[in-house]
PDB file of C-alpha atoms in Angstrom:
ATOM      1  CA  MET A 360     102.984 101.087 128.935  1.00 81.00           C
ATOM      2  CA  ALA A 361     103.607  98.410 126.151  1.00 89.00           C
ATOM      3  CA  THR A 362     101.521  97.356 123.199  1.00 86.00           C
ATOM      4  CA  ILE A 363     101.623  94.113 121.461  1.00 88.00           C
ATOM      5  CA  THR A 364      99.407  92.748 118.470  1.00 87.00           C
ATOM      6  CA  LEU A 365      97.978  89.193 118.148  1.00 89.00           C
ATOM      7  CA  ARG A 366      96.905  87.604 115.440  1.00 91.00           C
ATOM      8  CA  TYR A 367      94.728  84.273 115.701  1.00 91.00           C
ATOM      9  CA  ASP A 368      91.810  82.122 114.268  1.00 93.00           C
ATOM     10  CA  ALA A 369      88.775  83.713 115.632  1.00 88.00           C
ATOM     11  CA  ARG A 370      87.219  80.377 114.754  1.00 93.00           C
ATOM     12  CA  ASN A 371      89.645  78.568 117.124  1.00 96.00           C
ATOM     13  CA  ASN A 372      87.706  77.758 120.409  1.00 96.00           C
ATOM     14  CA  ILE A 373      91.331  77.460 122.606  1.00 97.00           C
ATOM     15  CA  ALA A 374      92.402  80.850 120.904  1.00 96.00           C
ATOM     16  CA  ARG A 375      89.058  82.695 121.714  1.00 94.00           C
ATOM     17  CA  LYS A 376      89.134  80.901 125.429  1.00 96.00           C
ATOM     18  CA  ALA A 377      92.698  82.156 125.908  1.00 95.00           C
ATOM     19  CA  ILE A 378      91.954  85.778 124.726  1.00 93.00           C
ATOM     20  CA  ASP A 379      88.843  85.722 126.940  1.00 94.00           C
ATOM     21  CA  PHE A 380      90.852  84.668 129.900  1.00 96.00           C
ATOM     22  CA  ILE A 381      93.596  86.980 129.406  1.00 94.00           C
ATOM     23  CA  LEU A 382      90.965  89.797 129.167  1.00 93.00           C
ATOM     24  CA  SER A 383      89.166  88.762 132.375  1.00 96.00           C
ATOM     25  CA  LEU A 384      92.151  89.627 134.216  1.00 96.00           C
ATOM     26  CA  LYS A 385      91.470  93.217 134.119  1.00 95.00           C
ATOM     27  CA  VAL A 386      95.022  94.201 133.623  1.00 95.00           C
ATOM     28  CA  PHE A 387      94.860  94.623 129.919  1.00 92.00           C
ATOM     29  CA  GLN A 388      92.966  96.913 127.455  1.00 90.00           C
ATOM     30  CA  VAL A 389      91.720  96.447 124.158  1.00 88.00           C
ATOM     31  CA  GLU A 390      92.650  99.122 121.856  1.00 84.00           C
ATOM     32  CA  GLU A 391      90.637  99.815 118.493  1.00 81.00           C
ATOM     33  CA  HIS A 392      92.534 100.788 115.290  1.00 79.00           C
ATOM     34  CA  LYS A 393      90.493 102.092 112.588  1.00 80.00           C
ATOM     35  CA  THR A 394      91.561 102.669 109.103  1.00 81.00           C
ATOM     36  CA  GLU A 395      91.081 105.815 107.174  1.00 77.00           C
ATOM     37  CA  LEU A 396      88.192 104.037 105.259  1.00 77.00           C
ATOM     38  CA  GLN A 397      86.687 103.229 108.669  1.00 81.00           C
ATOM     39  CA  LYS A 398      87.075 106.683 110.152  1.00 82.00           C
ATOM     40  CA  ALA A 399      85.745 108.230 107.084  1.00 79.00           C
ATOM     41  CA  ILE A 400      82.680 105.952 107.067  1.00 81.00           C
ATOM     42  CA  GLU A 401      82.027 106.995 110.274  1.00 85.00           C
ATOM     43  CA  GLU A 402      82.345 110.645 109.328  1.00 85.00           C
ATOM     44  CA  VAL A 403      79.867 110.325 106.506  1.00 83.00           C
ATOM     45  CA  GLU A 404      77.405 108.523 108.689  1.00 88.00           C
ATOM     46  CA  ALA A 405      77.746 111.398 111.136  1.00 90.00           C
ATOM     47  CA  GLY A 406      76.792 113.654 108.403  1.00 89.00           C
ATOM     48  CA  LYS A 407      80.117 115.288 108.011  1.00 85.00           C
ATOM     49  CA  THR A 408      81.521 116.131 104.718  1.00 78.00           C
ATOM     50  CA  ILE A 409      84.916 114.354 104.036  1.00 69.00           C
ATOM     51  CA  ARG A 410      87.306 114.118 101.239  1.00 69.00           C
ATOM     52  CA  PHE A 411      88.343 110.469 100.383  1.00 62.00           C
ATOM     53  CA  LYS A 412      90.595 109.231  97.448  1.00 68.00           C
ATOM     54  CA  ASP A 413      88.740 106.126  96.540  1.00 69.00           C
ATOM     55  CA  THR A 414      84.840 107.273  96.632  1.00 69.00           C
ATOM     56  CA  LYS A 415      83.918 104.053  95.009  1.00 75.00           C
ATOM     57  CA  GLU A 416      85.348 101.871  98.025  1.00 70.00           C
ATOM     58  CA  LEU A 417      83.625 104.108 100.366  1.00 69.00           C
ATOM     59  CA  MET A 418      80.415 104.177  98.945  1.00 74.00           C
ATOM     60  CA  LYS A 419      80.517 100.181  98.578  1.00 75.00           C
ATOM     61  CA  ARG A 420      81.107 100.237 102.365  1.00 69.00           C
ATOM     62  CA  ILE A 421      78.474 102.419 103.308  1.00 71.00           C
ATOM     63  CA  HIS A 422      75.910 101.091 101.195  1.00 75.00           C
ATOM     64  CA  GLY A 423      76.898  97.456 101.165  1.00 66.00           C
TER      65      GLY A 423
END
């Protein structure tokens, strides 16, 4: 299986429609890639104890 990365302007109507069309063919799958920060936030929200280098950034993301 091969992987591609697409970058596009999410506000561009033509780009969004093209992506929607490609996904509607049901021959492609979307994979979510989470950053270490996103993974850490999910673990904290699930009640797990974590170790994270930038706790100020983590707390800002969790509490807005």
